[in-house]
XYZ file of C-alpha atoms in Angstrom:
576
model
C 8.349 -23.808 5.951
C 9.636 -22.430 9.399
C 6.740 -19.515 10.156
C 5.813 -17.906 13.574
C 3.104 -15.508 14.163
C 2.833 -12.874 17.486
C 1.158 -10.352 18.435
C 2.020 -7.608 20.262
C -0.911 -5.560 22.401
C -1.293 -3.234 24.545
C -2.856 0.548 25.056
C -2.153 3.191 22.169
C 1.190 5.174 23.897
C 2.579 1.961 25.043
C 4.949 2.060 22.377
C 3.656 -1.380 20.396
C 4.955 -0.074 16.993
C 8.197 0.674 18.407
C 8.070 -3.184 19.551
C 7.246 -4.432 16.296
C 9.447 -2.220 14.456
C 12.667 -3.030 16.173
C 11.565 -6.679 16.361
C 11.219 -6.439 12.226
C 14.572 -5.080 11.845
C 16.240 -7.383 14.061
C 14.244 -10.498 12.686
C 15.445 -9.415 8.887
C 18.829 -9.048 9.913
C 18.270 -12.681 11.338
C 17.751 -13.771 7.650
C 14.166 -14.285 7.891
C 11.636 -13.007 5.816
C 8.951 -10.786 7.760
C 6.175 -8.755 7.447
C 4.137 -7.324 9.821
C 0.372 -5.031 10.004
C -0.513 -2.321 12.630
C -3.978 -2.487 13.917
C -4.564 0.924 16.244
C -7.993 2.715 17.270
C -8.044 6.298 16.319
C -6.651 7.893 19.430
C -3.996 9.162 21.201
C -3.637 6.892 24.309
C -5.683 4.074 25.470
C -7.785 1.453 23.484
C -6.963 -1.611 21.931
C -3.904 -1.733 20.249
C -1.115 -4.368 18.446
C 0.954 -5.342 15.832
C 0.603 -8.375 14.276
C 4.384 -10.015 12.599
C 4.738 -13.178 11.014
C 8.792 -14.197 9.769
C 8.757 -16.718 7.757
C 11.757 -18.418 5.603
C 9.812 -18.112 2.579
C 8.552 -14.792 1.488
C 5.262 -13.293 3.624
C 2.923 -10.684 3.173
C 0.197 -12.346 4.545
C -1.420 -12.850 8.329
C -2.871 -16.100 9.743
C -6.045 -16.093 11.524
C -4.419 -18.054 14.659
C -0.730 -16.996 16.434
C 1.971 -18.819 17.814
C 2.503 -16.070 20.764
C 0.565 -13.313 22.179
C 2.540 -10.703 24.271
C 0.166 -8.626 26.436
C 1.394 -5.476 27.593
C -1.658 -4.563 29.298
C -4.218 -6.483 30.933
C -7.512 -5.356 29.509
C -6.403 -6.252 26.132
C -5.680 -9.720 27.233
C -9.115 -11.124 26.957
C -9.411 -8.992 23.727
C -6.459 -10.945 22.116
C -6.293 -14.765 23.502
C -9.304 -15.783 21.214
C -6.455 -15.350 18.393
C -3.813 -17.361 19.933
C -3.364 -20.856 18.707
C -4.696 -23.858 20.805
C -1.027 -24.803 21.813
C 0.330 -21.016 21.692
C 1.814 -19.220 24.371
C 0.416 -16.151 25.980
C 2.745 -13.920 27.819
C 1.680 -11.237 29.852
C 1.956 -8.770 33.055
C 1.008 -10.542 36.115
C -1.707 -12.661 34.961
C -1.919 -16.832 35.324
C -4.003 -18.929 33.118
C -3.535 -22.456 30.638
C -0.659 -21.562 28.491
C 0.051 -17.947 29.678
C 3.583 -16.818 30.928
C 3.378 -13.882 33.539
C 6.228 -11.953 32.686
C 6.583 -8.534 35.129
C 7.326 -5.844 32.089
C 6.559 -3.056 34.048
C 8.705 -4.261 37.380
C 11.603 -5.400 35.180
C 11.374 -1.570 33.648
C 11.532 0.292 36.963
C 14.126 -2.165 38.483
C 16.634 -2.918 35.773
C 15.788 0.852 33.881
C 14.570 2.767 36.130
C 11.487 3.896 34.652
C 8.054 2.318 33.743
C 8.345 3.518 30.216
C 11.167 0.836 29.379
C 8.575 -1.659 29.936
C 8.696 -1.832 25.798
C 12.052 -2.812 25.745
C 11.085 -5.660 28.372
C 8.438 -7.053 25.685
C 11.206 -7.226 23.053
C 14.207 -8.922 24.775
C 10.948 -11.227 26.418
C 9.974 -11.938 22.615
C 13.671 -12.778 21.252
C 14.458 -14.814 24.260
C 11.146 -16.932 23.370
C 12.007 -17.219 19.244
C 15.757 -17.835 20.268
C 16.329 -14.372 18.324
C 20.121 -13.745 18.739
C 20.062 -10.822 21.130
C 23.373 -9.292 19.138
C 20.667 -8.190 16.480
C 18.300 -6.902 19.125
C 20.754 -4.677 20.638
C 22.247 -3.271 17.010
C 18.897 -2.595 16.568
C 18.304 -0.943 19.688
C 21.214 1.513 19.504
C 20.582 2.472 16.191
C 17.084 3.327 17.347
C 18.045 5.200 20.163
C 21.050 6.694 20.638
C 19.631 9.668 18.582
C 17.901 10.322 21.709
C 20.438 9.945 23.655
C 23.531 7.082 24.624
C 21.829 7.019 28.407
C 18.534 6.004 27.026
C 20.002 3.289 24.176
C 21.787 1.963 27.348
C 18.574 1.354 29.382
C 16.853 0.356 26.539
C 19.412 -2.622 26.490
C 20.157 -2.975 29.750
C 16.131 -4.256 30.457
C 15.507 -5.897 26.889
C 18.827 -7.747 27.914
C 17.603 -9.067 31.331
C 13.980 -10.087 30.138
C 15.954 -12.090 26.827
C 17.701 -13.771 29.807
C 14.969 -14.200 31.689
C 12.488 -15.652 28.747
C 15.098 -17.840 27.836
C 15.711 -19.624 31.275
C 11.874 -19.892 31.945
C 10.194 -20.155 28.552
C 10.482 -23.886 27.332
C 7.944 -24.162 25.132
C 9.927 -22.275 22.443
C 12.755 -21.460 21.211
C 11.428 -21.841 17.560
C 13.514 -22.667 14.545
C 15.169 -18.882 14.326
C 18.438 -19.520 13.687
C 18.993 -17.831 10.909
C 18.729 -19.075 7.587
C 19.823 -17.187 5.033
C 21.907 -13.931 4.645
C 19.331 -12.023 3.210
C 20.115 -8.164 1.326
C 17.045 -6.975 1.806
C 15.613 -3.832 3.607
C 12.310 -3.853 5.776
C 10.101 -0.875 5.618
C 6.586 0.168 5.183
C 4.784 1.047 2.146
C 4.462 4.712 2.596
C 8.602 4.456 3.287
C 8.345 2.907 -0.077
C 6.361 5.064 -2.071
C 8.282 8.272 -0.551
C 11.807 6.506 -1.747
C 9.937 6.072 -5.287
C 9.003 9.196 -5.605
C 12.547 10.604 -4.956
C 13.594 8.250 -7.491
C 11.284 9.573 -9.998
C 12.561 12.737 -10.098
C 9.736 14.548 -7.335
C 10.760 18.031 -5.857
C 8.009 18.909 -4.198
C 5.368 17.324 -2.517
C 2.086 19.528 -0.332
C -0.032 17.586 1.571
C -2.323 18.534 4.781
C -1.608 15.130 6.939
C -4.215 12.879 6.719
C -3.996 8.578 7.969
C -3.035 6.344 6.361
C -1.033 9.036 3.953
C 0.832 11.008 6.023
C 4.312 8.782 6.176
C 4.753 9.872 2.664
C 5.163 13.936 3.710
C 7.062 12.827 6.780
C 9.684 10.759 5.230
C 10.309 13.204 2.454
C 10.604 15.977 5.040
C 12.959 14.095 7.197
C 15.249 13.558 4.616
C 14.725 16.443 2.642
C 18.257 17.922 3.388
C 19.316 14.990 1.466
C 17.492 15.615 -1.209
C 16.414 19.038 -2.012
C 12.915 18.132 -2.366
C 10.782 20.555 -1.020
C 7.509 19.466 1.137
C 5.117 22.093 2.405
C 2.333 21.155 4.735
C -0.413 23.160 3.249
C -3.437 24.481 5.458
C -6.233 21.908 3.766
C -6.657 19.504 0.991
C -7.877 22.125 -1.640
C -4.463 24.353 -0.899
C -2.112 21.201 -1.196
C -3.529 20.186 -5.049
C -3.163 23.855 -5.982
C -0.029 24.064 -5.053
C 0.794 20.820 -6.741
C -0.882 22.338 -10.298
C 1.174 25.436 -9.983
C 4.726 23.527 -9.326
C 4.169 20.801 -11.815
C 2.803 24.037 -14.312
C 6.430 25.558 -13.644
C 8.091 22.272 -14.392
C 8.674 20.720 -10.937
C 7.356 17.128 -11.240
C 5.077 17.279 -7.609
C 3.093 14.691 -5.322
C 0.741 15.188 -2.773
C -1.173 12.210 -0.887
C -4.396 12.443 1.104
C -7.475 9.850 2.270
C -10.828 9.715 0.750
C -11.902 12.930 2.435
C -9.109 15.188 1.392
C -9.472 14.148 -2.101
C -12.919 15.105 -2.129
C -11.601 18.392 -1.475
C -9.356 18.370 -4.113
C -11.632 17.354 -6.592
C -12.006 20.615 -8.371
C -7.963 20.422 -8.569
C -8.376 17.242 -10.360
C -10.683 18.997 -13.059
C -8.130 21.907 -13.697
C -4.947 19.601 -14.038
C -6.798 17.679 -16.479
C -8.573 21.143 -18.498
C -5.034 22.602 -18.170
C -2.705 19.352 -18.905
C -0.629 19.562 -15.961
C 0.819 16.652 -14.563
C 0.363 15.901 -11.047
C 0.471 12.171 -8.938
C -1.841 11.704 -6.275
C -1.485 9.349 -3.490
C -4.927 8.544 -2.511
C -4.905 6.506 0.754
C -8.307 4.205 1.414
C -9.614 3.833 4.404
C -13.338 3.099 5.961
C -15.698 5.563 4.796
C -18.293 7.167 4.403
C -17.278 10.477 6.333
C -14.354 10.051 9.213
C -15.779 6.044 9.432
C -12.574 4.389 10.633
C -9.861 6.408 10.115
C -7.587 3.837 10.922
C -8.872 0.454 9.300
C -8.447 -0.204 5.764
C -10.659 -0.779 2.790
C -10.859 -0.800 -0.948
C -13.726 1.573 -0.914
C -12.606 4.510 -3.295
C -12.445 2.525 -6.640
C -15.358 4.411 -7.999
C -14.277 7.546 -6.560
C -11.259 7.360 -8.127
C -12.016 6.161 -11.518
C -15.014 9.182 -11.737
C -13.730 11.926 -9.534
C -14.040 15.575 -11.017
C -16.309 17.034 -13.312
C -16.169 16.417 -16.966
C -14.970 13.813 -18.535
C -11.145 13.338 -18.977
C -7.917 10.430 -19.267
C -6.448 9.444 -16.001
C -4.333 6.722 -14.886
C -5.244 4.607 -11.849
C -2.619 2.340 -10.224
C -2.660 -0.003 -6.833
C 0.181 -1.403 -5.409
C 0.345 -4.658 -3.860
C 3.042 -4.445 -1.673
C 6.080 -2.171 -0.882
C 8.290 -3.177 -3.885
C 5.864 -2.633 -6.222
C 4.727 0.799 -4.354
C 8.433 2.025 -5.266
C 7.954 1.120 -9.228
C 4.748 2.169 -9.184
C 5.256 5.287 -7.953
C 8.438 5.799 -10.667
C 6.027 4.938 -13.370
C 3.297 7.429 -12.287
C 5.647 10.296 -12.139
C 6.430 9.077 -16.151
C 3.009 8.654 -17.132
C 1.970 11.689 -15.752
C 4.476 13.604 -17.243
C 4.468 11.884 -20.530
C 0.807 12.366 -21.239
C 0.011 15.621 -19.073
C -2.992 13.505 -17.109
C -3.603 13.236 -13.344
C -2.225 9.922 -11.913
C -3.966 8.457 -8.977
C -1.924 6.178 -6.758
C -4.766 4.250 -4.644
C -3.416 3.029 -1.642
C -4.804 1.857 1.749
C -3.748 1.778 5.581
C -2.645 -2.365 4.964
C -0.050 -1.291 2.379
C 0.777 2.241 3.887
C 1.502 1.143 7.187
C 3.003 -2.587 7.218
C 5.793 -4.124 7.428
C 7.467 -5.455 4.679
C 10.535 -7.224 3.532
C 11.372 -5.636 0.759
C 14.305 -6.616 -1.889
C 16.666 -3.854 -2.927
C 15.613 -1.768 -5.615
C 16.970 -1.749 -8.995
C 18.029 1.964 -9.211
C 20.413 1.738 -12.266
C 17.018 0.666 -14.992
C 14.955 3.975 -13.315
C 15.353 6.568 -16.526
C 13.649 9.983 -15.726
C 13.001 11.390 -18.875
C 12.270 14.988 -20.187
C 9.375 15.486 -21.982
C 9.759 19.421 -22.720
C 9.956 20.502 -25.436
C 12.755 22.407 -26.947
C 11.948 26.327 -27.509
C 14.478 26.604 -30.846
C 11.906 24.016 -32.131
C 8.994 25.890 -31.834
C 8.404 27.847 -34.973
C 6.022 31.072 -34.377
C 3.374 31.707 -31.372
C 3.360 28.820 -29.385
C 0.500 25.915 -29.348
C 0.580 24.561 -25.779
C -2.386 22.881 -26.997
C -1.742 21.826 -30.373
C -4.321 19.939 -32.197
C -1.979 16.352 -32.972
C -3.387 12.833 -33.665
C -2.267 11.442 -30.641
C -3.513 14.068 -28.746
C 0.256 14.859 -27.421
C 1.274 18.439 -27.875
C 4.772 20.344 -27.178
C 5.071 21.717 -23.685
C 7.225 24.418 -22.385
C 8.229 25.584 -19.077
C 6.808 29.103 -18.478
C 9.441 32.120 -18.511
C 12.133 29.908 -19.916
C 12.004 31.109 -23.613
C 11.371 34.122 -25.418
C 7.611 31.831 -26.333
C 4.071 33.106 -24.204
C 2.560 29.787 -22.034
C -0.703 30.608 -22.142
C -3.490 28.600 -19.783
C -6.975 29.006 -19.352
C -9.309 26.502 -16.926
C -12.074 27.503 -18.879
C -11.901 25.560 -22.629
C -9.748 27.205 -25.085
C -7.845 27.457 -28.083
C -4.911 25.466 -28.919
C -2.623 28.601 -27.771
C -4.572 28.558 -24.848
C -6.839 31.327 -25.125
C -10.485 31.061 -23.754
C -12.750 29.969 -26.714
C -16.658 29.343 -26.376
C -16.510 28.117 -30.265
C -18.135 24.461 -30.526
C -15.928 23.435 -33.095
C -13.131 23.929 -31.166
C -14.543 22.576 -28.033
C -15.111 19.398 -29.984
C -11.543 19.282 -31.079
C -10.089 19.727 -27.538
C -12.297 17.118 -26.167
C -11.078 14.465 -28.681
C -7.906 16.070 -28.384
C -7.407 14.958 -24.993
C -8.997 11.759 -25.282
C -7.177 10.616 -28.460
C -3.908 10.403 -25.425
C -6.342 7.085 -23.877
C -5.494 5.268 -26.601
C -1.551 4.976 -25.912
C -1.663 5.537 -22.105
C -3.812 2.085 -22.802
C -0.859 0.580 -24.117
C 1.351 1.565 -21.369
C -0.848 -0.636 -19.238
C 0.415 -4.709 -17.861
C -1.327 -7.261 -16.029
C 0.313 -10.492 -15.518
C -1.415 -13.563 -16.672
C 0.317 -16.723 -15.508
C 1.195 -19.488 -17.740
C -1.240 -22.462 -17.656
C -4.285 -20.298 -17.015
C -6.322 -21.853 -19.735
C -6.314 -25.425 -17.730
C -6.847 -23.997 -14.387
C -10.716 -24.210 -13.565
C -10.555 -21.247 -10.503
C -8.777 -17.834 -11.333
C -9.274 -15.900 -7.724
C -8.833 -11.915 -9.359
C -7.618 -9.403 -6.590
C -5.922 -5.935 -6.584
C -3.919 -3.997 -4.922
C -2.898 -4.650 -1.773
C -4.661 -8.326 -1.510
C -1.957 -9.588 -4.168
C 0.220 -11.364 -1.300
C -2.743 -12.474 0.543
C -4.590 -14.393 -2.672
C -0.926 -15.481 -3.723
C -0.402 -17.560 -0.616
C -4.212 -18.676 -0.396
C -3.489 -20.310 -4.254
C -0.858 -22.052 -3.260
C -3.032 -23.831 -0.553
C -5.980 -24.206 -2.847
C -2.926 -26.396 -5.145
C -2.475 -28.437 -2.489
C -6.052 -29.171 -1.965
C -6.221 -30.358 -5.102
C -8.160 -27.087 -6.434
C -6.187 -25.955 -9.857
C -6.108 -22.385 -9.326
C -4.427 -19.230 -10.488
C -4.476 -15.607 -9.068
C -4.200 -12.256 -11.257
C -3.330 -9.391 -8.856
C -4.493 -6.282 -10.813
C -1.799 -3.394 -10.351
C -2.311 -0.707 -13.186
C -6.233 -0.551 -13.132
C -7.073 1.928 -15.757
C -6.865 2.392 -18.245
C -8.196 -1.290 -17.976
C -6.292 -4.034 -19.909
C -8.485 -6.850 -20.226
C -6.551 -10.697 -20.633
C -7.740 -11.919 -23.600
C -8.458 -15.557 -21.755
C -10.955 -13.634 -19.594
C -12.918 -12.952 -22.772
C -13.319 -16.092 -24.469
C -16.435 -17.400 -24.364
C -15.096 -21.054 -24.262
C -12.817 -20.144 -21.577
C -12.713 -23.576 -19.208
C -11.902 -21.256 -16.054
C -14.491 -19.732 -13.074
C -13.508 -16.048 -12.232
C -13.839 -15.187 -8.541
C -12.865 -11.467 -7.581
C -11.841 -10.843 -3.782
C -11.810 -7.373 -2.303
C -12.130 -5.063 0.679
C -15.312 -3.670 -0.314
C -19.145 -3.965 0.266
C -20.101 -3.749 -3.434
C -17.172 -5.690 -5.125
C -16.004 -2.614 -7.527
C -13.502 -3.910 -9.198
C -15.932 -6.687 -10.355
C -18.249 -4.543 -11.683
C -15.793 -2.818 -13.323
C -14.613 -5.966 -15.025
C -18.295 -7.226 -15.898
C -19.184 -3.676 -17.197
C -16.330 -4.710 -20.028
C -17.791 -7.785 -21.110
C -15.837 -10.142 -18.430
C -18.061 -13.214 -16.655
C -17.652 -13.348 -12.856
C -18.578 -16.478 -11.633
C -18.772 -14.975 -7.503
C -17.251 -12.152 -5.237
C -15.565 -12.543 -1.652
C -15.966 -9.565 -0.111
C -15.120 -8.474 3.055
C -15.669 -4.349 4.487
C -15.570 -4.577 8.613
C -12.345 -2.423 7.979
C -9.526 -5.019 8.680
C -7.579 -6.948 5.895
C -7.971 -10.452 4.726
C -6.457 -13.236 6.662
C -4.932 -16.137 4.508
C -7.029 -18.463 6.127
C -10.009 -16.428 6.006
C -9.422 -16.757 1.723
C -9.061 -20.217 1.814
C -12.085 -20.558 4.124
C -14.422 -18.542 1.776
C -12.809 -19.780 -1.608
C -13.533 -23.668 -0.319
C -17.090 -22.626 0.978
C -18.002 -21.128 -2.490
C -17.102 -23.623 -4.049
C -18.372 -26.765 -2.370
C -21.936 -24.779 -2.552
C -21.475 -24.387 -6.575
C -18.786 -27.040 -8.095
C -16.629 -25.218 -10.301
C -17.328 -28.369 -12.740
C -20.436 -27.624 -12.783
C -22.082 -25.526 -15.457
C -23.963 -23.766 -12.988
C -22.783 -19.803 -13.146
C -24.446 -18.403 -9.692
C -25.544 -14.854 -9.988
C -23.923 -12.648 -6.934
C -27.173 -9.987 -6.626
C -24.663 -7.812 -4.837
């Protein structure tokens, strides 16, 4: 497999995402696979900042622990970074000398060729696809696409000094060019996963989103505002957390399917929101972005933290659906099916993201378009025969629903409990009606649930259990485990609850050790699974607020096991 691996640092301002994001692009269009993650303090300017891109010719959503090149923009994050570069990697950076490091004058080359120090971005780009032999056609496309909205002056510039440092890095970098030729013609898109799960929601039928910006959420509002003259949707940027989900309840209560996204600290401000969609029936989707808690922790380092929060959020006790995507192609259908769900069974749906998915890179296949059915799931108002029953007492716990002002028929709502035409009630009888009522609905939005269970997993003797967002990580850490000789399978857990359960997890002959990996001190999704009868044989857990590295996996999965033999019959007990 031909794979390199840079990074990109600098200080926050020096425009490393822009580097990244143009070398993505221009990479794809190379017909390589590629994927790249954004690590960035939480500030404006300064700090420690970089991208980190790996293009592969085999599909990648996964980053090494070592790197093939590190490109230095600034020199106190040099010393940060070289401890990640491989042992016979290149280093290039402004003005410095050392074993293996290329001084490259970004800066110089910006004022010189450009004019201006800011173009010193554009040097780092044309120095990077001069080193990977990246055809600089596809580099300047890229460039003029980027920014000629600004203006045709700037695109020029832009070129002009990524075209002399290409030059440059070609004639005095020898250590590279790399394999990047170009492989393979490859129709595919590269975006991130909040690009992703914006583009699903317009596909599933969304016409209004509210949201008070909040990392890692806050692409979703801003792609669906930038393009809502395309779309009609309407986004409103409301004035806290607590406005945006009320908002959300009254649109979706009108009939407008609505989204709104926040992090773990907006939602706790929408909690109450939560309660009334669910006492009222109203559909709404909820993006609900992780990130290092508790409080502000690190607002811009990921986590699988909110697990617990999201399965037991609100007061009462009501249905939900929980879903985690693990990369951007799955974000789109995912995001398609919640807006269904929701609808279909009047429950809140809780998208649970986190700042690895929202903000990388990803290579992303096109998306089949022509299968996406948005259904209606009002009722008709000639079918309704006398005072309407928005909350009918039915077996499945599935009544009709009307759009308010739309018929001649009264939509009556109440948050406190009520009748089944809506009117407040204290009566115990009916109380106990409307509770089973709503949770006779669990027992089909159960059904609607999948998990993928690969063939052969009764032979295997390690199943490594993820979700979300560590699907492509544990993926590519399998296939290394195979080589070593370790029969192992991975089940990336997308839909998460209502939980579905593989049956092979529950037999008590089952040949198989389960090990669950997640970003989280406490392992929650394990818990979850052992609190439904499932043996875990050990947790890898990791919560310093930056994603799994392949390597680190394959590390961890080998340690645990040479310490307790999975042929063993030996079944450790993780106290955690």
């Amino acid at each position: 497999m031909a794979k390199t691996s840079i990074i990109i640092c600098g200080q926050a301002g020096q425009g490393i995402q822009t580097v990244c994001n143009i070398l993505a692009k221009a990479i794809l269009r190379s017909g390589y696979y590629v994927f790249a993650w954004q690590d960035f303090q939480s500030r404006i300017r300064g700090g420690e900042s970089s991208s980190r891109l790996v293009l592969s010719d085999m599909p990648v959503e996964s980053l090494p622990e070592k790197y093939d090149i590190l490109v230095s923009l600034d020199k106190s994050n040099t010393s940060v970074y070289l401890p990640f570069l491989k042992k016979d990697g290149i280093a290039v950076a402004e003005d410095e000398t050392g074993e293996n490091i290329l001084a490259v004058p970004f800066q110089k080359t910006a004022v010189e060729i450009g004019g201006n120090k800011i173009y010193a971005n554009a040097s780092a780009i044309g120095t990077i696809a001069g080193i990977i032999n990246l055809g600089f056609e596809r580099i300047e496309t890229v460039l003029r696409e980027e920014f000629t909205r600004k203006s045709n002056e700037i695109a020029d510039k832009n070129v002009l000094v990524a075209k002399y440092s290409y030059d440059w890095a070609v004639k005095n970098s020898k250590k590279y060019p790399t394999e990047t030729k170009g492989l393979k013609n490859l129709n595919m898109k590269v975006m991130t996963g909040n690009e992703s799960l914006a583009l699903g929601a317009i596909a599933g039928g969304c016409k209004f989103m509210s949201a008070y910006p909040m990392t890692p959420s806050t692409g979703i509002i801003t792609y669906l505002s930038e393009t809502s003259h395309k779309t009609g949707i309407l986004t409103e940027q409301a004035e806290d957390e607590i406005s945006a989900i009320n908002m959300v309840i009254g649109a979706s209560y009108a009939g407008v399917r609505s989204l709104t996204a926040t992090s773990g600290g907006g939602f706790c401000l929408m909690v109450e929101g939560l309660s009334l969609a669910a006492m009222t029936e109203t559909p709404v989707v909820i993006v609900l972005g992780q990130r290092p808690g508790p409080a502000t922790g690190l607002p811009t380092r990921t986590e699988q933290g909110e697990l617990n929060f999201a399965l037991n959020a609100a007061h009462g006790e009501f249905p939900r659906f929980i879903f985690a995507p693990s990369n951007a192609y799955d974000a789109f259908n995912i995001m398609i099916k919640a807006f269904e769900m929701s609808q279909k069974y009047r429950v809140p749906v809780i998208i649970l993201t986190d700042q690895y998915l929202a903000d990388s890179y990803w290579t992303v296949k096109n998306f089949n378009i022509d299968k996406v059915e948005i259904k209606d799931y009002f009722s008709n108002p000639n079918d309704i025969a006398g005072e309407f029953k928005k909350y009918s007492i039915t077996d499945d716990g599935l009544s009709p629903r009307l759009k308010p002002g739309e018929s001649e028929n009264l939509v009556v709502d109440d948050s406190d409990e009520h009748d089944q035409y809506g009117h407040i009630t204290e009566n115990n009888t009916i109380r106990k009606l409307m509770v089973e009522k709503r949770w006779n609905k669990n027992c089909l939005m159960a059904e609607e649930m999948n998990v993928s269970v690969p063939d052969g997993i009764e032979d295997s003797e390690l199943v490594l259990v993820s979700w979300g967002s560590n699907g492509g990580i544990v993926s590519y850490a399998v296939d290394v485990l195979l080589e070593k000789g370790i029969r192992a399978k991975n089940i990336n857990y997308t839909e998460i609850w209502p939980l579905k359960i593989p049956k092979e997890f529950l037999d008590k002959n089952r040949k198989f050790k389960i090990v669950v990996i997640e970003n989280n001190f406490t392992g929650q999704f394990a818990r979850l699974l052992e609190s439904e009868g499932v043996k875990i044989y050990g947790k890898i857990l990791k919560y310093d607020g930056l994603p799994f590295t392949e390597d680190e996996v394959i590390e961890e999965v080998l340690k645990y096991t040479s310490v307790h033999p999975l042929n063993s019959s030996f079944t450790p007990i993780d106290g955690r």
